[in-house]
Amino acid sequence: MMTRRSLICAALCASTPLLRAAFADDPPTQWQQWQRRYVSSGRVVDAQQGGISHSEGQGYGLLLAQAHGDREAFDEIDAWTRQHLAIRDDRLMAWKWQPGAGNNIPDWHNATDGDLFRAWALLRAGRDSGWTEYTDAALRIARDIARLCLAPDPRAANGPLLLPGAEARRAKNRVLINPSYIMPRALRELGEAAGEPALVQAADHGETVLAELAATGFLPNWVDVTRAGFAKPVEHDFRWGYDALRIPLYLTWSNRTDHPAVRSAASHMSDGALPGHVVVEATPQGEVLQASDRAGFTAIRRLIDCANIDVSSAVIGADYYSDTLLMLIELAFREGECNTPPQ
């Protein structure tokens, strides 16, 4: 949308070098800082993990570009993703791309959260931004998530669990899940748009599972769901950590600020933390393994309390994950019920 300022610049800047320079000297927005630091020709780069790119980051990048109205960045991120990660026979992505010569795709398996956020960003692009050529791709991805990435809860056959990947371990009596992959708002909007009620059911049942986990007193990164209840995962450490930090973010973004897992996460983040820090890794016994004062992590605690999220003064560029969370938290605050005036 052309603002009054951009119309003035369009009329005058082209013929006036001094005016052009003045507008160019405006400080970059947080989105522009994030894009310049972490996006290279459409590839979202995770420098803290050896410069790899992953489907989660591509999905986040698409979502942020759409939310900030940056069509050029959106097109570039989508093009790189289609060329380099959309290599499977289905509509899902390989989860990891590594730089360097040789095999750039060391693992062709998908990570469902990456596919979920990519599909949601493409849906929003068509629905909210008018970039309608992306809608069909969003619906096709959503249908493959419903077809390949859901499994019955061993305790309730009519309660679909969102699997961490299409090939993730599952059996009738034991299913591996990552609770932080449950993003109810995205699941519901995609399910409704694609005519896939199973995705809406996965959102509803996912919120139930998160409430049941909160009732145990612990929100882990990974957990097995068994006929007898929850159990330590076979392949992963059993701890609160960097994955689980996203649980309260996604619930709050889905207008579930009152969900038990949001309050449980607040306790996990606060118990044993130094002033100005939050706990980012802890054992089920409450032993603090890591705490941090980085803005993206502390902002989650502010979001839980519906405190105003202002990223304008944040310095972007120190930590891919923290910076990305900060950008998503600002968006969640803007779009969620925390920013809705009381009736």
Coordinates of C-alpha atoms in Angstrom, one line a residue, residues 9 48 54 64 97 123 154 159 161 172 183 196 217 234 236 298-299 326:
C9 CA 9.2 10.0 -2.4
Q48 CA 24.2 -21.2 15.2
H54 CA 15.8 -26.1 7.8
L64 CA 7.2 -13.0 8.6
W97 CA 19.8 -28.4 3.9
L123 CA -2.6 -19.7 3.0
P154 CA -3.3 -44.9 21.8
G159 CA -8.1 -38.1 19.0
L161 CA -2.0 -36.7 17.4
K172 CA -0.9 -48.7 18.3
M183 CA 0.0 -24.8 16.7
E196 CA -9.6 -31.5 6.3
G217 CA 3.6 -30.6 36.2
V234 CA 12.9 -43.4 23.4
H236 CA 15.3 -37.9 23.1
T298 CA 12.4 -13.2 27.9
A299 CA 9.7 -11.8 25.5
L326 CA 11.2 -12.3 19.1

